[in-house]
Amino acid sequence: MTQTIRNDLDTASFNESILHGLTEVEFVRDILSTEAFDPGLEQPLQGFEARILKRHLRKVIIDYTLKFKDSARNYIGLYRESDERLGHTFSVLKTLRSNGFGQDSRLRVPCPVLYIPALSFLMMEQAEGEPLRGIFENVKDPGPYVKGTARWLSKLHNSDITLDGESSQEDEIAASNRYARGGSWLLPTLKSEIQSISNQLIDEQKAFRPRERKPIHGDYHPRNIIVAPD
């Protein structure tokens, strides 16, 4: 049994006792005994590695490798201190998997394994492929990958899935004002232009009449998109 933990970044802002526990083999043994994992993983755990991939603010991303007699599985753990939004993420992933974004589809999302509110911890299967940003940097013709990401987004926008977290018109106007203030602070020489654009946007938002709503992805950029060849 092996266990590899990388703690080479700043750790001051994290609850280290919880983080240490999340990278212990006994923690993984405990959750393997629950119904959260695939029933096919009933084989004894023969090898285990936990590696911290990234720390940022209150978030830690952990890479788990679980080795069994005839196979190995990779999982991603997200620990974010005192953040209930991970529960929302877990719920959204489950809903998407049950509505056309599951394993049988080429356009899918990772399978969520479990969410532990008391630990602010979410575990999911590791997505197959690599970040789209790496494709842009290393592949001569990224066109097919870009088309695949566009198809995924189109599939989401055209679905009939209902998700929690719908924003009201007032919420969206408040967000526009917030972004305008932030942009004006960051770029004071463009303050008048930013405010003019913001005013036009808010006028359009106020004039908009509610229609049928569709889910969107609020953070769809190359670092968050995992792609693989057909």
mmCIF file of C-alpha atoms in Angstrom:
data_model
loop_
_atom_site.group_PDB
_atom_site.id
_atom_site.type_symbol
_atom_site.label_atom_id
_atom_site.label_comp_id
_atom_site.label_asym_id
_atom_site.label_seq_id
_atom_site.Cartn_x
_atom_site.Cartn_y
_atom_site.Cartn_z
ATOM 1 C CA MET A 1 0.000 0.000 0.000
ATOM 2 C CA THR A 2 1.482 3.352 -0.998
ATOM 3 C CA GLN A 3 0.410 6.838 -0.186
ATOM 4 C CA THR A 4 1.907 9.931 -1.780
ATOM 5 C CA ILE A 5 0.930 13.384 -0.582
ATOM 6 C CA ARG A 6 2.404 16.582 -1.974
ATOM 7 C CA ASN A 7 2.349 19.506 0.448
ATOM 8 C CA ASP A 8 4.713 21.850 -1.324
ATOM 9 C CA LEU A 9 2.451 24.924 -1.414
ATOM 10 C CA ASP A 10 1.285 27.392 1.188
ATOM 11 C CA THR A 11 -0.993 25.713 3.746
ATOM 12 C CA ALA A 12 -1.814 28.548 6.107
ATOM 13 C CA SER A 13 -5.436 29.042 5.077
ATOM 14 C CA PHE A 14 -6.612 25.432 5.325
ATOM 15 C CA ASN A 15 -7.857 23.188 8.104
ATOM 16 C CA GLU A 16 -4.851 20.877 7.958
ATOM 17 C CA SER A 17 -6.361 18.203 10.207
ATOM 18 C CA ILE A 18 -9.290 17.735 7.810
ATOM 19 C CA LEU A 19 -7.044 17.900 4.766
ATOM 20 C CA HIS A 20 -4.683 15.316 6.238
ATOM 21 C CA GLY A 21 -7.599 12.995 6.964
ATOM 22 C CA LEU A 22 -8.865 13.290 3.388
ATOM 23 C CA THR A 23 -5.541 11.967 2.093
ATOM 24 C CA GLU A 24 -5.373 8.976 4.444
ATOM 25 C CA VAL A 25 -5.945 5.460 3.126
ATOM 26 C CA GLU A 26 -8.382 4.693 5.956
ATOM 27 C CA PHE A 27 -10.652 7.499 4.769
ATOM 28 C CA VAL A 28 -10.782 5.920 1.313
ATOM 29 C CA ARG A 29 -11.389 2.462 2.794
ATOM 30 C CA ASP A 30 -14.322 3.864 4.754
ATOM 31 C CA ILE A 31 -16.008 5.436 1.739
ATOM 32 C CA LEU A 32 -15.333 2.354 -0.396
ATOM 33 C CA SER A 33 -17.513 0.433 2.048
ATOM 34 C CA THR A 34 -20.492 2.711 1.334
ATOM 35 C CA GLU A 35 -22.971 2.471 -1.534
ATOM 36 C CA ALA A 36 -21.471 5.563 -3.184
ATOM 37 C CA PHE A 37 -18.978 3.579 -5.246
ATOM 38 C CA ASP A 38 -19.606 1.278 -8.187
ATOM 39 C CA PRO A 39 -20.619 -2.181 -6.897
ATOM 40 C CA GLY A 40 -17.935 -3.566 -9.192
ATOM 41 C CA LEU A 41 -15.311 -2.181 -6.798
ATOM 42 C CA GLU A 42 -15.904 -4.880 -4.207
ATOM 43 C CA GLN A 43 -12.345 -6.169 -4.654
ATOM 44 C CA PRO A 44 -9.891 -5.433 -1.834
ATOM 45 C CA LEU A 45 -7.919 -2.223 -2.205
ATOM 46 C CA GLN A 46 -4.320 -3.169 -2.997
ATOM 47 C CA GLY A 47 -2.736 0.203 -3.660
ATOM 48 C CA PHE A 48 -3.510 3.827 -2.930
ATOM 49 C CA GLU A 49 -2.047 7.208 -3.751
ATOM 50 C CA ALA A 50 -3.320 10.667 -2.878
ATOM 51 C CA ARG A 51 -1.689 13.683 -4.490
ATOM 52 C CA ILE A 52 -2.590 17.317 -3.969
ATOM 53 C CA LEU A 53 -2.882 18.862 -7.409
ATOM 54 C CA LYS A 54 -3.736 22.437 -6.526
ATOM 55 C CA ARG A 55 -4.396 24.805 -3.646
ATOM 56 C CA HIS A 56 -6.095 28.126 -4.229
ATOM 57 C CA LEU A 57 -7.677 30.328 -1.575
ATOM 58 C CA ARG A 58 -9.944 27.936 0.360
ATOM 59 C CA LYS A 59 -9.992 25.200 -2.303
ATOM 60 C CA VAL A 60 -7.834 22.074 -2.523
ATOM 61 C CA ILE A 61 -7.959 19.597 -5.416
ATOM 62 C CA ILE A 62 -6.827 16.052 -4.596
ATOM 63 C CA ASP A 63 -6.002 13.321 -7.117
ATOM 64 C CA TYR A 64 -6.755 9.796 -5.878
ATOM 65 C CA THR A 65 -5.478 6.614 -7.536
ATOM 66 C CA LEU A 66 -7.087 3.412 -6.253
ATOM 67 C CA LYS A 67 -5.484 0.131 -7.315
ATOM 68 C CA PHE A 68 -7.318 -3.178 -7.268
ATOM 69 C CA LYS A 69 -6.279 -6.658 -8.375
ATOM 70 C CA ASP A 70 -7.354 -6.230 -11.985
ATOM 71 C CA SER A 71 -7.811 -2.493 -12.399
ATOM 72 C CA ALA A 72 -6.999 1.021 -11.256
ATOM 73 C CA ARG A 73 -9.416 3.914 -10.855
ATOM 74 C CA ASN A 74 -8.772 7.647 -10.676
ATOM 75 C CA TYR A 75 -10.911 10.103 -8.740
ATOM 76 C CA ILE A 76 -10.806 13.816 -8.022
ATOM 77 C CA GLY A 77 -11.584 15.215 -4.582
ATOM 78 C CA LEU A 78 -12.559 18.849 -3.973
ATOM 79 C CA TYR A 79 -12.166 20.237 -0.471
ATOM 80 C CA ARG A 80 -13.324 23.784 0.084
ATOM 81 C CA GLU A 81 -13.493 24.917 3.668
ATOM 82 C CA SER A 82 -17.008 25.872 4.826
ATOM 83 C CA ASP A 83 -18.451 25.991 1.307
ATOM 84 C CA GLU A 84 -21.962 24.610 0.811
ATOM 85 C CA ARG A 85 -21.766 25.231 -2.945
ATOM 86 C CA LEU A 86 -20.096 21.846 -3.358
ATOM 87 C CA GLY A 87 -23.448 20.310 -2.473
ATOM 88 C CA HIS A 88 -25.016 22.232 -5.344
ATOM 89 C CA THR A 89 -22.260 21.017 -7.678
ATOM 90 C CA PHE A 90 -22.918 17.422 -6.616
ATOM 91 C CA SER A 91 -26.648 17.822 -7.270
ATOM 92 C CA VAL A 92 -26.094 19.411 -10.696
ATOM 93 C CA LEU A 93 -23.717 16.644 -11.794
ATOM 94 C CA LYS A 94 -26.215 13.965 -10.749
ATOM 95 C CA THR A 95 -29.012 15.715 -12.634
ATOM 96 C CA LEU A 96 -26.923 16.085 -15.787
ATOM 97 C CA ARG A 97 -25.787 12.455 -15.659
ATOM 98 C CA SER A 98 -29.427 11.358 -15.479
ATOM 99 C CA ASN A 99 -30.446 13.560 -18.400
ATOM 100 C CA GLY A 100 -28.246 12.697 -21.332
ATOM 101 C CA PHE A 101 -24.787 13.604 -20.027
ATOM 102 C CA GLY A 102 -23.958 10.147 -18.644
ATOM 103 C CA GLN A 103 -21.420 7.498 -19.557
ATOM 104 C CA ASP A 104 -23.291 6.429 -22.704
ATOM 105 C CA SER A 105 -22.843 9.855 -24.271
ATOM 106 C CA ARG A 106 -19.713 11.315 -25.868
ATOM 107 C CA LEU A 107 -20.821 14.680 -24.462
ATOM 108 C CA ARG A 108 -20.847 14.014 -20.749
ATOM 109 C CA VAL A 109 -19.871 15.200 -17.281
ATOM 110 C CA PRO A 110 -17.844 13.307 -14.648
ATOM 111 C CA CYS A 111 -19.762 10.942 -12.414
ATOM 112 C CA PRO A 112 -20.165 12.365 -8.882
ATOM 113 C CA VAL A 113 -19.318 9.788 -6.222
ATOM 114 C CA LEU A 114 -20.203 11.393 -2.916
ATOM 115 C CA TYR A 115 -20.564 14.664 -1.065
ATOM 116 C CA ILE A 116 -19.809 14.971 2.658
ATOM 117 C CA PRO A 117 -21.260 18.267 3.972
ATOM 118 C CA ALA A 118 -19.533 18.060 7.357
ATOM 119 C CA LEU A 119 -16.144 17.982 5.615
ATOM 120 C CA SER A 120 -17.005 20.332 2.715
ATOM 121 C CA PHE A 121 -15.767 17.544 0.449
ATOM 122 C CA LEU A 122 -16.892 16.340 -2.979
ATOM 123 C CA MET A 123 -15.485 13.325 -4.819
ATOM 124 C CA MET A 124 -16.065 12.529 -8.488
ATOM 125 C CA GLU A 125 -14.613 10.265 -11.137
ATOM 126 C CA GLN A 126 -11.730 11.806 -13.040
ATOM 127 C CA ALA A 127 -12.772 13.085 -16.460
ATOM 128 C CA GLU A 128 -11.107 11.417 -19.429
ATOM 129 C CA GLY A 129 -8.880 13.597 -21.583
ATOM 130 C CA GLU A 130 -6.990 16.820 -20.989
ATOM 131 C CA PRO A 131 -7.850 20.498 -20.561
ATOM 132 C CA LEU A 132 -8.724 22.331 -23.765
ATOM 133 C CA ARG A 133 -6.116 24.944 -22.913
ATOM 134 C CA GLY A 134 -3.400 22.301 -23.331
ATOM 135 C CA ILE A 135 -4.843 21.401 -26.730
ATOM 136 C CA PHE A 136 -4.575 25.038 -27.817
ATOM 137 C CA GLU A 137 -0.943 25.095 -26.719
ATOM 138 C CA ASN A 138 0.188 21.736 -28.118
ATOM 139 C CA VAL A 139 -2.038 20.675 -31.020
ATOM 140 C CA LYS A 140 -1.580 22.164 -34.486
ATOM 141 C CA ASP A 141 -5.265 21.910 -35.426
ATOM 142 C CA PRO A 142 -7.532 22.208 -32.356
ATOM 143 C CA GLY A 143 -10.625 22.629 -34.554
ATOM 144 C CA PRO A 144 -12.197 19.197 -33.888
ATOM 145 C CA TYR A 145 -11.813 19.692 -30.134
ATOM 146 C CA VAL A 146 -13.373 23.153 -30.280
ATOM 147 C CA LYS A 147 -16.315 21.780 -32.265
ATOM 148 C CA GLY A 148 -16.793 19.109 -29.611
ATOM 149 C CA THR A 149 -16.928 21.685 -26.828
ATOM 150 C CA ALA A 150 -19.418 23.727 -28.864
ATOM 151 C CA ARG A 151 -21.627 20.648 -29.306
ATOM 152 C CA TRP A 152 -21.521 20.016 -25.546
ATOM 153 C CA LEU A 153 -22.598 23.582 -24.813
ATOM 154 C CA SER A 154 -25.308 23.458 -27.468
ATOM 155 C CA LYS A 155 -26.617 20.230 -25.977
ATOM 156 C CA LEU A 156 -26.827 21.888 -22.558
ATOM 157 C CA HIS A 157 -28.602 24.970 -23.905
ATOM 158 C CA ASN A 158 -31.136 22.880 -25.835
ATOM 159 C CA SER A 159 -31.923 20.481 -23.006
ATOM 160 C CA ASP A 160 -35.082 20.507 -20.913
ATOM 161 C CA ILE A 161 -33.139 20.078 -17.687
ATOM 162 C CA THR A 162 -34.280 22.122 -14.699
ATOM 163 C CA LEU A 163 -31.522 23.062 -12.264
ATOM 164 C CA ASP A 164 -31.468 24.880 -8.957
ATOM 165 C CA GLY A 165 -29.962 28.348 -8.745
ATOM 166 C CA GLU A 166 -32.040 30.230 -11.300
ATOM 167 C CA SER A 167 -31.240 33.959 -11.259
ATOM 168 C CA SER A 168 -34.006 36.551 -11.163
ATOM 169 C CA GLN A 169 -34.010 39.694 -13.292
ATOM 170 C CA GLU A 170 -33.065 41.691 -10.184
ATOM 171 C CA ASP A 171 -30.120 39.357 -9.532
ATOM 172 C CA GLU A 172 -28.828 39.795 -13.067
ATOM 173 C CA ILE A 173 -29.091 43.596 -12.930
ATOM 174 C CA ALA A 174 -27.292 43.623 -9.582
ATOM 175 C CA ALA A 175 -24.531 41.493 -11.119
ATOM 176 C CA SER A 176 -24.154 43.931 -14.023
ATOM 177 C CA ASN A 177 -23.776 46.830 -11.585
ATOM 178 C CA ARG A 178 -21.256 44.855 -9.575
ATOM 179 C CA TYR A 179 -19.139 44.039 -12.628
ATOM 180 C CA ALA A 180 -19.272 47.667 -13.775
ATOM 181 C CA ARG A 181 -17.984 48.855 -10.402
ATOM 182 C CA GLY A 182 -15.208 46.269 -10.463
ATOM 183 C CA GLY A 183 -14.227 47.127 -14.034
ATOM 184 C CA SER A 184 -14.166 50.848 -13.272
ATOM 185 C CA TRP A 185 -11.930 50.232 -10.281
ATOM 186 C CA LEU A 186 -9.524 48.057 -12.264
ATOM 187 C CA LEU A 187 -9.505 50.335 -15.333
ATOM 188 C CA PRO A 188 -10.135 53.891 -14.100
ATOM 189 C CA THR A 189 -9.155 55.448 -17.439
ATOM 190 C CA LEU A 190 -12.045 53.557 -19.073
ATOM 191 C CA LYS A 191 -14.575 54.314 -16.363
ATOM 192 C CA SER A 192 -16.904 56.371 -18.587
ATOM 193 C CA GLU A 193 -16.899 53.740 -21.359
ATOM 194 C CA ILE A 194 -17.527 50.939 -18.872
ATOM 195 C CA GLN A 195 -20.407 52.831 -17.299
ATOM 196 C CA SER A 196 -21.921 53.599 -20.702
ATOM 197 C CA ILE A 197 -21.835 49.929 -21.737
ATOM 198 C CA SER A 198 -23.206 48.903 -18.347
ATOM 199 C CA ASN A 199 -26.104 51.358 -18.625
ATOM 200 C CA GLN A 200 -27.006 50.027 -22.080
ATOM 201 C CA LEU A 201 -26.862 46.446 -20.827
ATOM 202 C CA ILE A 202 -29.036 47.209 -17.798
ATOM 203 C CA ASP A 203 -31.594 49.003 -19.992
ATOM 204 C CA GLU A 204 -31.832 45.838 -22.111
ATOM 205 C CA GLN A 205 -32.130 43.677 -18.992
ATOM 206 C CA LYS A 206 -34.964 45.832 -17.650
ATOM 207 C CA ALA A 207 -36.803 45.663 -20.980
ATOM 208 C CA PHE A 208 -36.458 41.896 -21.247
ATOM 209 C CA ARG A 209 -39.643 39.894 -20.732
ATOM 210 C CA PRO A 210 -39.242 36.503 -19.040
ATOM 211 C CA ARG A 211 -39.250 33.496 -21.346
ATOM 212 C CA GLU A 212 -38.569 29.808 -20.966
ATOM 213 C CA ARG A 213 -35.194 29.460 -19.281
ATOM 214 C CA LYS A 214 -32.410 27.077 -20.188
ATOM 215 C CA PRO A 215 -29.346 26.008 -18.193
ATOM 216 C CA ILE A 216 -26.031 27.688 -18.952
ATOM 217 C CA HIS A 217 -22.449 27.068 -17.884
ATOM 218 C CA GLY A 218 -21.214 30.064 -15.926
ATOM 219 C CA ASP A 219 -17.499 29.265 -16.097
ATOM 220 C CA TYR A 220 -16.955 27.683 -19.519
ATOM 221 C CA HIS A 221 -13.335 28.390 -20.390
ATOM 222 C CA PRO A 222 -10.406 26.213 -21.593
ATOM 223 C CA ARG A 223 -9.115 25.394 -18.108
ATOM 224 C CA ASN A 224 -12.476 23.862 -17.166
ATOM 225 C CA ILE A 225 -13.147 21.924 -20.381
ATOM 226 C CA ILE A 226 -11.769 18.381 -20.638
ATOM 227 C CA VAL A 227 -11.549 16.988 -24.170
ATOM 228 C CA ALA A 228 -10.495 13.698 -25.752
ATOM 229 C CA PRO A 229 -10.166 12.494 -29.368
ATOM 230 C CA ASP A 230 -13.194 10.831 -30.973
#
